[in-house]
XYZ file of C-alpha atoms in Angstrom:
569
model
C -8.147 -26.153 -8.648
C -10.873 -24.002 -10.146
C -14.595 -24.545 -8.809
C -16.024 -27.223 -10.819
C -12.438 -28.484 -11.901
C -12.011 -31.919 -12.816
C -9.041 -33.789 -13.941
C -8.625 -34.443 -17.544
C -9.404 -37.794 -18.986
C -5.965 -39.503 -18.088
C -6.794 -41.856 -21.220
C -6.628 -39.167 -23.560
C -4.060 -36.607 -21.933
C -0.445 -37.397 -21.005
C -0.834 -35.669 -17.656
C -3.400 -35.027 -15.187
C -3.998 -32.824 -12.166
C -4.331 -34.637 -8.805
C -6.398 -33.864 -5.673
C -3.210 -32.821 -3.724
C -2.266 -30.357 -6.526
C 0.506 -32.446 -8.055
C 0.779 -33.566 -11.615
C 0.900 -37.281 -12.807
C 2.077 -37.886 -16.138
C 3.093 -40.668 -18.774
C 5.640 -38.367 -20.088
C 9.436 -39.052 -19.464
C 12.589 -37.425 -20.473
C 12.938 -34.969 -23.574
C 9.214 -35.503 -23.944
C 8.503 -34.118 -20.422
C 10.904 -31.203 -21.065
C 8.927 -30.224 -24.381
C 5.503 -30.001 -22.418
C 5.375 -26.291 -21.303
C 2.748 -26.810 -18.586
C 4.773 -29.427 -16.843
C 8.533 -28.516 -17.609
C 10.231 -27.037 -14.386
C 13.700 -26.922 -16.058
C 16.583 -26.911 -13.709
C 13.788 -26.625 -10.860
C 13.023 -30.350 -11.235
C 14.141 -32.038 -7.837
C 16.649 -35.170 -7.805
C 13.914 -37.170 -6.812
C 11.840 -36.143 -9.878
C 14.797 -36.431 -12.166
C 15.246 -40.080 -11.215
C 11.632 -41.086 -11.522
C 10.904 -39.185 -14.961
C 14.099 -40.044 -16.626
C 15.604 -36.606 -16.479
C 19.085 -37.646 -15.070
C 21.652 -36.290 -17.413
C 19.232 -34.253 -19.396
C 19.574 -30.874 -17.131
C 22.582 -29.261 -15.686
C 22.931 -30.779 -12.167
C 22.110 -27.700 -10.158
C 18.600 -27.732 -8.742
C 17.224 -23.998 -8.695
C 14.321 -22.346 -7.270
C 11.661 -20.435 -9.314
C 12.589 -17.284 -7.938
C 16.406 -18.026 -9.336
C 15.022 -18.736 -12.635
C 12.895 -15.539 -12.554
C 16.066 -13.387 -11.894
C 17.825 -15.121 -14.916
C 14.983 -14.743 -17.368
C 14.208 -11.180 -16.253
C 17.853 -10.138 -17.132
C 17.628 -12.033 -20.487
C 14.196 -10.177 -21.125
C 15.670 -6.634 -20.293
C 18.730 -7.561 -22.647
C 16.362 -7.662 -25.847
C 16.991 -4.579 -28.024
C 13.517 -3.722 -29.130
C 9.911 -4.338 -27.936
C 9.057 -6.804 -30.435
C 12.086 -9.032 -29.697
C 11.002 -8.848 -26.050
C 7.533 -10.131 -27.203
C 9.347 -12.839 -29.218
C 11.420 -13.715 -26.155
C 8.252 -13.791 -23.947
C 6.528 -16.193 -26.360
C 9.446 -18.579 -26.704
C 9.563 -18.721 -22.752
C 6.021 -19.420 -22.695
C 6.474 -22.176 -25.211
C 8.978 -23.820 -23.132
C 7.754 -23.348 -19.512
C 4.403 -21.774 -18.746
C 4.907 -21.321 -14.937
C 8.279 -19.600 -15.258
C 6.379 -17.490 -18.153
C 3.472 -16.466 -15.690
C 5.494 -15.951 -12.764
C 7.779 -13.567 -14.670
C 4.855 -11.651 -16.118
C 2.976 -11.544 -12.710
C 5.988 -9.893 -11.087
C 6.313 -7.212 -13.903
C 2.775 -6.934 -15.238
C 2.932 -3.200 -15.457
C 6.199 -3.310 -17.516
C 5.301 -6.290 -19.658
C 1.701 -5.682 -20.311
C 2.210 -3.590 -23.446
C 4.717 -6.068 -24.558
C 2.346 -9.117 -24.599
C -0.603 -7.332 -25.577
C -1.434 -3.879 -26.889
C 0.380 -2.224 -28.564
C 3.490 -4.757 -29.355
C 1.389 -7.665 -30.012
C 0.074 -6.134 -33.056
C 3.745 -6.006 -34.651
C 4.085 -9.528 -33.553
C 0.858 -10.447 -35.519
C 2.085 -8.883 -38.515
C 5.073 -11.091 -38.657
C 3.085 -14.086 -37.428
C 3.551 -16.380 -40.493
C 7.223 -15.641 -40.880
C 7.913 -16.141 -36.994
C 5.541 -19.233 -36.688
C 7.240 -21.560 -34.237
C 4.618 -23.648 -32.230
C 0.664 -24.011 -32.640
C -1.384 -22.763 -29.731
C -4.815 -23.508 -29.232
C -7.272 -24.446 -32.070
C -7.406 -23.248 -35.872
C -10.730 -23.507 -37.332
C -11.248 -22.912 -41.006
C -14.518 -21.776 -42.846
C -13.510 -24.192 -45.702
C -13.876 -27.121 -43.387
C -16.592 -26.589 -40.785
C -17.154 -30.351 -40.486
C -13.821 -30.714 -38.640
C -14.653 -28.161 -35.781
C -15.714 -30.969 -33.125
C -12.771 -33.058 -34.295
C -10.261 -30.192 -33.750
C -11.666 -29.603 -30.206
C -11.659 -33.212 -29.494
C -7.990 -33.419 -30.204
C -7.117 -31.217 -27.352
C -8.307 -34.315 -24.958
C -10.469 -32.225 -22.909
C -13.597 -33.259 -21.172
C -16.721 -31.403 -20.643
C -15.856 -30.000 -17.419
C -11.989 -29.159 -18.155
C -12.685 -25.675 -19.891
C -13.561 -22.639 -18.295
C -12.787 -19.966 -21.075
C -12.568 -19.934 -24.822
C -11.288 -16.715 -26.712
C -11.993 -16.579 -30.436
C -11.082 -13.957 -33.077
C -11.607 -13.817 -36.909
C -8.882 -11.070 -36.980
C -10.915 -8.525 -39.178
C -10.088 -5.626 -36.884
C -6.717 -6.090 -34.987
C -5.905 -3.430 -32.578
C -5.980 -0.758 -35.147
C -3.857 -2.631 -37.698
C -7.111 -4.147 -39.575
C -7.184 -7.691 -41.237
C -4.522 -10.093 -40.375
C -5.979 -13.354 -41.278
C -5.250 -16.528 -39.164
C -2.114 -14.986 -37.475
C -4.277 -12.112 -36.149
C -6.761 -14.650 -34.698
C -4.367 -16.973 -33.125
C -1.908 -13.989 -31.672
C -4.682 -12.061 -30.387
C -6.618 -14.910 -28.756
C -3.294 -16.173 -27.099
C -2.346 -12.695 -25.949
C -5.733 -11.909 -24.568
C -5.786 -15.307 -22.413
C -2.096 -14.396 -21.243
C -3.521 -11.398 -19.629
C -6.529 -13.319 -18.022
C -4.089 -15.694 -16.713
C -1.400 -13.073 -15.227
C -4.209 -10.517 -14.193
C -7.090 -12.789 -12.763
C -5.296 -16.272 -12.322
C -7.323 -17.959 -14.925
C -6.096 -21.420 -15.220
C -4.013 -21.569 -18.356
C -4.685 -25.355 -18.450
C -8.425 -24.746 -18.522
C -8.483 -22.127 -21.617
C -8.719 -22.325 -25.386
C -7.583 -19.846 -27.984
C -9.327 -20.109 -31.125
C -8.368 -18.594 -34.621
C -11.459 -18.441 -36.723
C -10.040 -18.625 -40.247
C -12.472 -17.173 -42.665
C -10.014 -16.087 -45.271
C -8.551 -12.381 -45.275
C -8.588 -9.365 -47.596
C -5.114 -8.430 -46.758
C -3.493 -8.361 -50.274
C 0.051 -8.656 -48.498
C -0.957 -11.713 -46.841
C -2.778 -13.356 -49.909
C 0.657 -12.877 -51.833
C 2.753 -13.897 -49.139
C 4.404 -17.280 -49.868
C 4.809 -17.816 -46.032
C 1.267 -17.185 -45.078
C -0.101 -19.982 -42.807
C -3.855 -19.366 -43.443
C -6.531 -19.970 -45.842
C -5.474 -18.148 -48.896
C -8.880 -16.382 -50.250
C -10.757 -13.473 -49.514
C -12.882 -13.146 -46.359
C -16.075 -15.208 -46.581
C -19.174 -13.372 -45.329
C -22.867 -13.458 -45.589
C -24.640 -16.861 -44.831
C -21.495 -18.978 -45.398
C -19.834 -16.913 -42.466
C -23.135 -17.099 -40.243
C -23.234 -20.764 -40.318
C -19.309 -21.066 -39.582
C -19.868 -19.123 -36.577
C -22.924 -21.196 -35.571
C -21.349 -24.274 -35.979
C -18.206 -23.131 -33.616
C -20.490 -21.845 -31.103
C -22.601 -25.135 -31.170
C -19.536 -27.331 -30.924
C -17.823 -25.297 -28.197
C -20.937 -24.865 -26.261
C -21.695 -28.773 -26.542
C -18.460 -30.179 -25.738
C -17.565 -27.547 -23.087
C -20.859 -26.298 -21.528
C -19.229 -24.443 -18.564
C -16.994 -22.221 -20.920
C -17.501 -18.540 -21.291
C -17.123 -17.661 -24.967
C -15.098 -14.336 -25.321
C -15.242 -12.634 -29.065
C -12.372 -10.395 -29.906
C -11.478 -8.036 -32.696
C -14.275 -8.835 -34.928
C -15.151 -6.058 -37.516
C -17.866 -3.777 -37.171
C -20.466 -5.635 -39.583
C -20.030 -8.950 -37.184
C -19.145 -7.991 -33.679
C -22.660 -6.686 -32.511
C -24.479 -8.824 -34.534
C -22.774 -12.140 -33.272
C -22.957 -10.899 -29.627
C -26.401 -10.018 -29.790
C -27.458 -13.391 -31.461
C -25.815 -15.509 -28.623
C -26.022 -13.270 -25.617
C -29.426 -14.243 -24.029
C -28.514 -18.154 -24.875
C -24.869 -18.533 -23.472
C -22.306 -17.082 -21.297
C -20.771 -14.956 -24.053
C -18.715 -11.401 -23.976
C -17.325 -8.929 -26.585
C -14.398 -6.980 -24.983
C -14.297 -4.443 -27.739
C -17.845 -3.535 -27.170
C -18.789 -4.485 -23.589
C -15.413 -4.372 -22.005
C -14.613 -1.048 -23.444
C -17.795 0.268 -22.528
C -17.835 -0.953 -18.911
C -14.402 0.400 -18.265
C -15.383 3.821 -19.496
C -18.435 3.789 -17.326
C -16.243 3.004 -14.283
C -14.373 6.271 -15.188
C -17.373 8.126 -15.750
C -18.751 7.023 -12.486
C -15.666 8.327 -10.863
C -15.868 11.490 -12.801
C -19.792 11.945 -11.561
C -18.349 11.783 -7.921
C -16.171 14.510 -8.496
C -18.659 16.709 -10.675
C -21.564 16.235 -8.423
C -23.839 15.987 -11.720
C -25.768 12.758 -11.812
C -25.842 10.538 -14.733
C -29.403 11.238 -15.444
C -28.330 14.947 -16.094
C -25.169 14.147 -18.310
C -25.222 15.429 -21.868
C -22.597 13.216 -23.851
C -21.200 13.698 -27.313
C -19.443 10.806 -28.641
C -16.907 11.360 -31.414
C -16.489 8.142 -33.334
C -19.799 6.131 -33.793
C -18.378 2.900 -34.657
C -18.730 -0.256 -32.795
C -16.778 0.822 -29.665
C -18.226 4.142 -29.558
C -21.990 2.850 -29.807
C -21.043 0.146 -27.243
C -19.691 2.827 -24.702
C -22.730 4.784 -25.288
C -25.110 1.737 -24.709
C -23.637 1.207 -21.425
C -23.719 5.020 -20.455
C -27.424 5.064 -21.475
C -28.195 2.249 -19.420
C -26.628 3.822 -16.302
C -28.700 6.851 -17.210
C -31.886 4.379 -16.864
C -30.673 2.979 -13.902
C -30.495 6.731 -12.443
C -34.104 7.469 -13.378
C -34.491 8.071 -17.006
C -36.698 6.085 -19.376
C -34.943 4.476 -21.980
C -35.885 6.812 -24.764
C -35.119 9.862 -22.740
C -31.592 8.606 -21.899
C -30.777 7.788 -25.661
C -31.613 11.285 -26.308
C -28.977 12.790 -24.095
C -26.075 11.088 -26.213
C -25.091 12.829 -29.513
C -22.946 10.320 -31.698
C -20.620 11.940 -34.511
C -19.136 10.047 -37.093
C -17.155 10.971 -40.211
C -20.206 12.284 -42.000
C -21.101 14.506 -38.914
C -23.760 14.023 -36.381
C -25.912 11.116 -37.045
C -29.337 11.897 -38.496
C -32.227 9.764 -39.402
C -32.066 10.785 -42.932
C -28.514 9.468 -43.748
C -28.251 6.446 -45.665
C -25.940 3.482 -44.619
C -26.723 3.572 -40.878
C -25.877 0.416 -39.235
C -28.627 -1.089 -36.878
C -26.866 -0.348 -33.670
C -26.383 3.343 -34.840
C -30.105 3.997 -35.769
C -31.323 4.446 -32.228
C -29.112 7.393 -31.557
C -29.915 9.120 -34.740
C -31.262 12.639 -34.307
C -33.960 13.677 -36.548
C -33.074 15.231 -39.845
C -31.765 18.946 -39.590
C -29.987 18.460 -36.679
C -26.606 17.594 -38.175
C -23.220 19.315 -37.952
C -19.713 18.680 -37.142
C -17.949 18.181 -33.768
C -17.395 22.049 -33.164
C -20.940 22.943 -34.094
C -22.616 20.181 -31.877
C -20.519 21.025 -28.789
C -21.294 24.755 -29.128
C -25.236 23.759 -29.542
C -25.485 20.821 -27.064
C -23.327 22.112 -24.172
C -22.006 18.665 -23.518
C -20.985 17.559 -20.059
C -18.980 14.795 -21.393
C -16.744 14.463 -24.726
C -15.858 10.869 -25.330
C -13.417 10.501 -28.455
C -13.118 6.896 -30.186
C -12.454 8.249 -33.458
C -8.700 7.687 -33.948
C -8.664 11.231 -35.294
C -5.601 12.926 -33.842
C -6.069 16.333 -32.556
C -9.858 16.389 -33.221
C -10.496 18.028 -29.858
C -9.115 21.226 -30.631
C -8.362 24.251 -28.008
C -11.580 25.874 -29.398
C -13.767 22.994 -28.897
C -12.561 22.111 -25.393
C -12.806 25.740 -24.229
C -16.200 26.062 -25.734
C -17.111 23.043 -23.754
C -15.387 24.359 -20.462
C -17.215 27.734 -20.677
C -20.689 25.820 -20.249
C -19.743 23.184 -17.372
C -17.738 23.577 -14.350
C -16.160 20.088 -14.594
C -15.888 19.046 -18.272
C -15.454 15.135 -18.569
C -13.284 14.520 -21.558
C -12.124 11.170 -22.565
C -9.952 10.635 -25.641
C -9.568 6.914 -25.255
C -8.304 6.301 -28.987
C -5.115 4.606 -29.265
C -2.287 4.357 -29.882
C -0.660 7.840 -28.744
C -0.590 9.142 -32.362
C -4.204 8.836 -32.645
C -5.456 10.360 -29.420
C -8.104 13.138 -29.911
C -6.193 15.456 -27.456
C -3.208 15.016 -25.093
C -4.160 15.376 -21.217
C -1.571 18.107 -20.856
C -3.397 20.425 -23.329
C -6.975 19.599 -21.837
C -5.766 20.338 -18.362
C -4.134 23.540 -19.542
C -7.147 24.592 -21.790
C -9.492 23.986 -18.741
C -7.283 25.467 -16.206
C -7.207 22.043 -14.339
C -10.908 21.659 -14.329
C -11.202 18.859 -16.701
C -11.590 15.311 -15.707
C -9.614 13.199 -18.063
C -9.022 9.435 -18.722
C -7.506 8.091 -21.854
C -6.986 4.760 -23.811
C -3.073 4.996 -23.528
C -0.500 5.212 -20.718
C 0.248 8.908 -19.720
C 2.917 10.053 -17.402
C 1.506 12.391 -14.386
C 1.077 16.100 -15.121
C 1.806 18.929 -12.900
C -0.321 22.086 -13.374
C -0.544 25.120 -10.960
C 1.169 23.012 -8.558
C -1.156 20.076 -8.618
C -0.009 16.859 -10.016
C -2.698 15.232 -12.178
C -2.689 11.201 -12.322
C -4.325 10.172 -15.610
C -6.385 7.154 -15.391
C -6.022 4.755 -18.271
C -9.142 3.370 -19.635
C -7.382 -0.119 -19.919
C -9.682 -2.995 -20.592
C -7.450 -5.268 -18.556
C -8.643 -3.451 -15.357
C -11.939 -5.204 -15.810
C -12.394 -8.172 -18.278
C -10.026 -10.583 -16.540
C -12.119 -10.130 -13.120
C -15.174 -10.315 -15.247
C -14.230 -13.652 -16.730
C -13.085 -14.924 -13.052
C -16.506 -13.844 -11.878
C -18.316 -15.820 -14.403
C -16.518 -18.772 -13.782
C -16.697 -18.731 -9.985
C -20.388 -18.287 -10.296
C -20.611 -20.434 -13.497
C -23.166 -17.921 -14.629
C -25.425 -18.952 -17.413
C -24.890 -15.527 -19.324
C -23.047 -12.159 -18.956
C -26.002 -9.637 -18.038
C -25.957 -5.801 -17.953
C -26.089 -5.894 -14.449
C -22.999 -8.033 -14.148
C -21.009 -5.406 -16.390
C -22.509 -2.538 -14.214
C -21.150 -4.537 -11.081
C -17.781 -4.704 -12.653
C -17.546 -0.986 -13.560
C -18.666 -0.087 -10.139
C -16.281 -2.324 -8.365
C -13.157 -0.638 -10.695
C -14.596 2.974 -9.858
C -14.745 1.787 -5.874
C -11.018 1.190 -5.903
C -9.871 4.966 -6.172
C -10.968 8.066 -4.595
C -11.347 10.520 -7.283
C -12.250 13.429 -5.170
C -8.635 14.165 -4.022
C -6.968 17.006 -5.869
C -5.479 15.465 -9.068
C -6.560 12.014 -8.502
C -6.867 9.344 -11.175
C -10.432 8.479 -12.181
C -9.131 4.715 -12.533
C -6.877 2.643 -10.587
C -3.510 2.089 -11.705
C -2.546 -1.588 -13.297
C 0.355 -2.131 -10.643
C -1.868 -4.813 -8.834
C -4.146 -6.440 -11.195
C -4.702 -9.446 -9.315
C -6.293 -7.357 -6.478
C -8.395 -5.328 -8.999
C -9.474 -8.515 -10.745
C -10.507 -10.214 -7.658
C -12.595 -7.165 -6.417
C -14.149 -7.301 -9.820
C -14.991 -11.003 -9.705
C -16.630 -10.914 -6.452
C -18.836 -8.095 -7.549
C -19.608 -9.993 -10.712
C -20.303 -13.347 -8.901
C -22.517 -11.705 -6.278
C -24.550 -10.010 -9.185
C -24.943 -13.135 -10.996
C -26.173 -14.893 -7.773
C -28.701 -11.891 -7.219
C -29.943 -12.118 -10.813
C -30.326 -16.157 -10.467
C -27.999 -16.710 -13.162
C -25.386 -18.598 -11.328
C -25.133 -22.309 -11.511
C -23.329 -22.949 -8.306
C -23.941 -22.130 -4.709
C -22.075 -18.957 -3.551
C -21.511 -19.552 0.181
C -18.439 -17.119 0.698
C -17.633 -15.414 -2.801
C -14.586 -13.786 -1.726
C -13.037 -16.885 -0.473
C -14.370 -18.649 -3.713
C -12.505 -16.310 -5.793
C -9.422 -16.665 -3.970
C -9.563 -20.466 -4.304
C -10.316 -20.082 -8.140
C -7.091 -18.200 -8.843
C -4.297 -20.099 -10.382
C -0.927 -19.082 -9.258
C 2.376 -19.673 -10.925
C 4.143 -22.252 -8.847
C 6.120 -25.592 -9.567
C 3.977 -28.406 -8.287
C 5.309 -31.823 -7.651
C 5.374 -34.146 -11.027
C 4.994 -37.770 -10.647
C 5.230 -40.790 -12.881
C 2.208 -42.841 -13.881
C 2.037 -45.660 -16.126
C 2.139 -45.066 -19.832
């Protein structure tokens, strides 16, 4: 069980975890087979079948989990498209969560793009038409008075929840506003990665769809749409709804970390800043992306030999993600000796209108600190030629924006140019790694936001690290859970980034700047230990960390079948 894990109130739930790790349940027969957290299918033993009234409801053979995994993996591979593979996995998750997570864990590198980005985006687009089973909590801006009732209907006590992921679905994975289906789908998908990668107990998490309406005309005019059928609510009414959600969630589940996912730029940063000093809260689009790019940057610094305080960074794409990354790179420069103002001046953010300058109208509050003096404007090519950056970061989704001329200009002024085109999907990447390596004769230090096959140039094979947030946020969440941290600090994010960077040796010829996703559990455990220790150092931990390595291991849920026993109804 997770640290601080207490069994759910038996009077309110149909099953409860016992001290020996088994489950006691009042469910019988078909009711039990319909409960995905308890269902074992053909793996129920003969004794369990008799005690739980399952005789005759299952084929007579008793199979092991390994045998079941072999079968369902073959069924998965038989699906003709990635979308149908996603549908198949979601159906399996609805039937048998242990089998689902075992299959996912055994093939995580293969299945991560199916259960999350990019395939989950396509699944979200068909959510209302493919709707099968509710998952988590659906909260409506039209009825904020029922938020506590909705959470209460889960039958969970104050010590039964470690993590809540919520989304209002305004900016879903590059496809935009997808209403209630986007919120529900993205929250559930994120939690699946938390469990598969870091062993977050799936019985101690809640996905939340925050339905504030949608501006997607296709959804509003779709008779099958299952969400609130009106335009997006904004302003004070929106803020009051978010505050009602936070108030209810933190009062009812005071130990849970609140994770924000895929909020629009007008809300994401504002919400995070409102609550970050009050509760344990985290925005992956801003903080997770920033921390994983920082990890890649720390590896690149080891290779280039140029310290963080001496970097000159051009950020092409000055939205929520770009400035979120800039913030963490700036903080790293401050830790390396610069004052805050000087570090800020070493970052040049460029948006659609060019280099941000203080005479521009419509700058967002988070862009203002980075705006240059009026008259310093210019487009990407002009800024690169003038600034002579050591790092070029792309979060613009403008395919091909890092042209050969721009990259060669940059490379003529720095020995090891750091170029991170992290926009995704692949058709939106600012430059391909193959081109970057060719244009710089193998000198570029490259990380991307999409998976890239190794590239051979002049006899050296270059392994391209993917700045995949899944390398970092699951371990961060686990570290927060183990330490029961009161909040997520900048130091904890830095510790997570350093832990990821420490898992590779980037100084080898062609080496990746980031670890591969083949063993996310090991990566997540390493990150969790670093985060928990940092929380303890900052006196943010609400539990004693006697042996954080073992405490992290003990906290990780593993997909294995546990004995199921009958209890009185």
